[in-house]
Amino acid sequence: MDEDSARAGYDEVPRVELTAAAAALLRRLHEAHGPLMFHQSGGCCDGSAPMCYPEGEFRTGGSDVLLAELDVAGVEAPVTFWMSRSQYEVWAHTRLIVDVVEGRGSGFSLEAPEGVRFLIRSRVVGAE
């Protein structure tokens, strides 16, 4: 599936949304680190959580799908949300909701020092 196919219907049903808590954390992270991006690889453990990086720090390529360019109030550039193509094939029929929970995940995601971690909640598209 190419990126255009992956984005088909994207404008009708948002593929990725942010909770208010996630948007607030992104504003703080943006102030400290500049433009941001997410990548979700679908690996085990913390690999299944969305990781937040400075924009461009995580290299994306043909094995990744751009799911969203998230507008966050107070952040001038959209926050891109990428997912590995293999993970996207599993989650293609879901709406992803980026939330924040207390606790520290492992990995290199920017929120780790904050004592919180991003988490994905999901809903099957059309089941709401």
PDB file of C-alpha atoms in Angstrom:
ATOM      1  CA  MET A   1       0.000   0.000   0.000  1.00  0.00           C
ATOM      2  CA  ASP A   2       1.460   3.365  -0.958  1.00  0.00           C
ATOM      3  CA  GLU A   3       1.246   6.488   1.178  1.00  0.00           C
ATOM      4  CA  ASP A   4      -1.638   7.936  -0.873  1.00  0.00           C
ATOM      5  CA  SER A   5      -3.624   4.725  -0.429  1.00  0.00           C
ATOM      6  CA  ALA A   6      -2.850   4.703   3.271  1.00  0.00           C
ATOM      7  CA  ARG A   7      -4.197   8.236   3.532  1.00  0.00           C
ATOM      8  CA  ALA A   8      -7.394   7.491   1.568  1.00  0.00           C
ATOM      9  CA  GLY A   9     -10.329   8.503   3.729  1.00  0.00           C
ATOM     10  CA  TYR A  10      -7.893  10.347   5.996  1.00  0.00           C
ATOM     11  CA  ASP A  11      -9.801  13.621   5.751  1.00  0.00           C
ATOM     12  CA  GLU A  12     -13.151  11.956   6.446  1.00  0.00           C
ATOM     13  CA  VAL A  13     -12.175  10.049   9.589  1.00  0.00           C
ATOM     14  CA  PRO A  14      -9.135  11.294  11.481  1.00  0.00           C
ATOM     15  CA  ARG A  15      -6.722   8.374  11.739  1.00  0.00           C
ATOM     16  CA  VAL A  16      -4.957   9.880  14.739  1.00  0.00           C
ATOM     17  CA  GLU A  17      -6.269  12.191  17.451  1.00  0.00           C
ATOM     18  CA  LEU A  18      -4.783  13.736  20.572  1.00  0.00           C
ATOM     19  CA  THR A  19      -6.294  13.935  24.025  1.00  0.00           C
ATOM     20  CA  ALA A  20      -6.092  17.301  25.773  1.00  0.00           C
ATOM     21  CA  ALA A  21      -3.342  15.895  28.017  1.00  0.00           C
ATOM     22  CA  ALA A  22      -1.301  14.742  25.009  1.00  0.00           C
ATOM     23  CA  ALA A  23      -1.668  18.141  23.320  1.00  0.00           C
ATOM     24  CA  ALA A  24      -0.536  19.931  26.507  1.00  0.00           C
ATOM     25  CA  LEU A  25       2.522  17.691  26.788  1.00  0.00           C
ATOM     26  CA  LEU A  26       3.364  18.251  23.115  1.00  0.00           C
ATOM     27  CA  ARG A  27       3.269  22.019  23.707  1.00  0.00           C
ATOM     28  CA  ARG A  28       5.789  21.651  26.556  1.00  0.00           C
ATOM     29  CA  LEU A  29       8.007  19.323  24.532  1.00  0.00           C
ATOM     30  CA  HIS A  30       7.870  21.684  21.552  1.00  0.00           C
ATOM     31  CA  GLU A  31       9.030  24.592  23.734  1.00  0.00           C
ATOM     32  CA  ALA A  32      12.037  22.543  24.826  1.00  0.00           C
ATOM     33  CA  HIS A  33      12.884  20.678  21.598  1.00  0.00           C
ATOM     34  CA  GLY A  34      11.317  22.479  18.618  1.00  0.00           C
ATOM     35  CA  PRO A  35       9.301  20.692  15.887  1.00  0.00           C
ATOM     36  CA  LEU A  36       8.203  17.170  16.799  1.00  0.00           C
ATOM     37  CA  MET A  37       7.235  13.864  15.233  1.00  0.00           C
ATOM     38  CA  PHE A  38       5.851  10.513  16.387  1.00  0.00           C
ATOM     39  CA  HIS A  39       6.826   7.068  15.186  1.00  0.00           C
ATOM     40  CA  GLN A  40       5.173   3.832  16.239  1.00  0.00           C
ATOM     41  CA  SER A  41       7.049   0.725  15.234  1.00  0.00           C
ATOM     42  CA  GLY A  42       4.827  -2.025  16.565  1.00  0.00           C
ATOM     43  CA  GLY A  43       7.651  -3.923  18.188  1.00  0.00           C
ATOM     44  CA  CYS A  44       7.210  -5.602  21.516  1.00  0.00           C
ATOM     45  CA  CYS A  45       7.122  -3.802  24.850  1.00  0.00           C
ATOM     46  CA  ASP A  46       7.730  -0.073  24.430  1.00  0.00           C
ATOM     47  CA  GLY A  47       8.049  -0.515  20.662  1.00  0.00           C
ATOM     48  CA  SER A  48       4.263  -0.672  20.598  1.00  0.00           C
ATOM     49  CA  ALA A  49       4.011   2.804  22.172  1.00  0.00           C
ATOM     50  CA  PRO A  50       4.264   5.949  20.081  1.00  0.00           C
ATOM     51  CA  MET A  51       7.706   7.474  20.438  1.00  0.00           C
ATOM     52  CA  CYS A  52       8.091  11.250  20.226  1.00  0.00           C
ATOM     53  CA  TYR A  53      11.260  12.683  18.674  1.00  0.00           C
ATOM     54  CA  PRO A  54      12.488  16.015  17.395  1.00  0.00           C
ATOM     55  CA  GLU A  55      11.201  16.251  13.799  1.00  0.00           C
ATOM     56  CA  GLY A  56      13.555  14.381  11.472  1.00  0.00           C
ATOM     57  CA  GLU A  57      15.563  12.679  14.213  1.00  0.00           C
ATOM     58  CA  PHE A  58      13.928   9.340  13.450  1.00  0.00           C
ATOM     59  CA  ARG A  59      14.508   8.474   9.826  1.00  0.00           C
ATOM     60  CA  THR A  60      11.427   7.307   7.985  1.00  0.00           C
ATOM     61  CA  GLY A  61      11.393   5.540   4.656  1.00  0.00           C
ATOM     62  CA  GLY A  62       9.502   3.136   2.452  1.00  0.00           C
ATOM     63  CA  SER A  63       8.719   0.865   5.393  1.00  0.00           C
ATOM     64  CA  ASP A  64       6.770   3.671   7.140  1.00  0.00           C
ATOM     65  CA  VAL A  65       3.361   5.268   6.564  1.00  0.00           C
ATOM     66  CA  LEU A  66       2.488   8.876   7.376  1.00  0.00           C
ATOM     67  CA  LEU A  67      -0.869   8.650   9.147  1.00  0.00           C
ATOM     68  CA  ALA A  68      -1.384  12.223  10.259  1.00  0.00           C
ATOM     69  CA  GLU A  69      -0.089  15.748  10.504  1.00  0.00           C
ATOM     70  CA  LEU A  70      -1.498  16.740  13.869  1.00  0.00           C
ATOM     71  CA  ASP A  71      -2.379  20.364  14.539  1.00  0.00           C
ATOM     72  CA  VAL A  72      -1.654  21.309  18.136  1.00  0.00           C
ATOM     73  CA  ALA A  73      -2.798  24.696  19.416  1.00  0.00           C
ATOM     74  CA  GLY A  74       0.246  26.764  20.316  1.00  0.00           C
ATOM     75  CA  VAL A  75       2.593  24.738  18.087  1.00  0.00           C
ATOM     76  CA  GLU A  76       3.274  26.331  14.720  1.00  0.00           C
ATOM     77  CA  ALA A  77       4.258  23.203  12.740  1.00  0.00           C
ATOM     78  CA  PRO A  78       2.119  20.073  12.555  1.00  0.00           C
ATOM     79  CA  VAL A  79       3.351  17.067  14.537  1.00  0.00           C
ATOM     80  CA  THR A  80       3.719  14.188  12.078  1.00  0.00           C
ATOM     81  CA  PHE A  81       2.616  10.706  13.102  1.00  0.00           C
ATOM     82  CA  TRP A  82       4.362   7.818  11.352  1.00  0.00           C
ATOM     83  CA  MET A  83       3.805   4.095  11.751  1.00  0.00           C
ATOM     84  CA  SER A  84       5.737   1.154  10.412  1.00  0.00           C
ATOM     85  CA  ARG A  85       3.946  -0.278   7.377  1.00  0.00           C
ATOM     86  CA  SER A  86       3.664  -3.742   8.986  1.00  0.00           C
ATOM     87  CA  GLN A  87       2.047  -2.231  12.080  1.00  0.00           C
ATOM     88  CA  TYR A  88      -0.273  -0.112   9.929  1.00  0.00           C
ATOM     89  CA  GLU A  89      -1.581  -3.257   8.224  1.00  0.00           C
ATOM     90  CA  VAL A  90      -2.737  -4.486  11.649  1.00  0.00           C
ATOM     91  CA  TRP A  91      -4.184  -1.118  12.764  1.00  0.00           C
ATOM     92  CA  ALA A  92      -5.616   0.054   9.419  1.00  0.00           C
ATOM     93  CA  HIS A  93      -9.238  -0.081  10.603  1.00  0.00           C
ATOM     94  CA  THR A  94      -8.726   1.800  13.826  1.00  0.00           C
ATOM     95  CA  ARG A  95      -8.682   5.382  14.982  1.00  0.00           C
ATOM     96  CA  LEU A  96      -5.625   5.970  17.136  1.00  0.00           C
ATOM     97  CA  ILE A  97      -5.955   8.260  20.128  1.00  0.00           C
ATOM     98  CA  VAL A  98      -2.664   9.494  21.581  1.00  0.00           C
ATOM     99  CA  ASP A  99      -2.967   9.900  25.336  1.00  0.00           C
ATOM    100  CA  VAL A 100      -0.577  10.384  28.262  1.00  0.00           C
ATOM    101  CA  VAL A 101      -0.333   8.245  31.382  1.00  0.00           C
ATOM    102  CA  GLU A 102       1.866   8.469  34.455  1.00  0.00           C
ATOM    103  CA  GLY A 103       4.869   6.217  34.555  1.00  0.00           C
ATOM    104  CA  ARG A 104       8.053   6.051  32.671  1.00  0.00           C
ATOM    105  CA  GLY A 105       8.499   3.895  29.618  1.00  0.00           C
ATOM    106  CA  SER A 106      11.901   2.925  28.397  1.00  0.00           C
ATOM    107  CA  GLY A 107      13.322   4.148  25.143  1.00  0.00           C
ATOM    108  CA  PHE A 108      14.284   7.451  23.666  1.00  0.00           C
ATOM    109  CA  SER A 109      10.920   9.193  23.556  1.00  0.00           C
ATOM    110  CA  LEU A 110      11.171  12.854  24.603  1.00  0.00           C
ATOM    111  CA  GLU A 111       8.588  12.631  27.379  1.00  0.00           C
ATOM    112  CA  ALA A 112      10.529  10.016  29.404  1.00  0.00           C
ATOM    113  CA  PRO A 113      12.170  12.571  31.768  1.00  0.00           C
ATOM    114  CA  GLU A 114       8.710  14.043  32.509  1.00  0.00           C
ATOM    115  CA  GLY A 115       7.620  10.906  34.420  1.00  0.00           C
ATOM    116  CA  VAL A 116       4.871  10.209  31.892  1.00  0.00           C
ATOM    117  CA  ARG A 117       4.590   8.301  28.651  1.00  0.00           C
ATOM    118  CA  PHE A 118       2.514   8.488  25.535  1.00  0.00           C
ATOM    119  CA  LEU A 119       0.042   5.659  25.057  1.00  0.00           C
ATOM    120  CA  ILE A 120      -2.249   4.672  22.197  1.00  0.00           C
ATOM    121  CA  ARG A 121      -5.917   4.057  22.785  1.00  0.00           C
ATOM    122  CA  SER A 122      -7.925   2.879  19.806  1.00  0.00           C
ATOM    123  CA  ARG A 123     -11.399   2.565  18.380  1.00  0.00           C
ATOM    124  CA  VAL A 124     -12.461   0.528  15.393  1.00  0.00           C
ATOM    125  CA  VAL A 125     -13.435   2.972  12.636  1.00  0.00           C
ATOM    126  CA  GLY A 126     -17.193   2.901  12.097  1.00  0.00           C
ATOM    127  CA  ALA A 127     -17.903   1.311  15.494  1.00  0.00           C
ATOM    128  CA  GLU A 128     -18.577   4.552  17.359  1.00  0.00           C
TER     129      GLU A 128
END
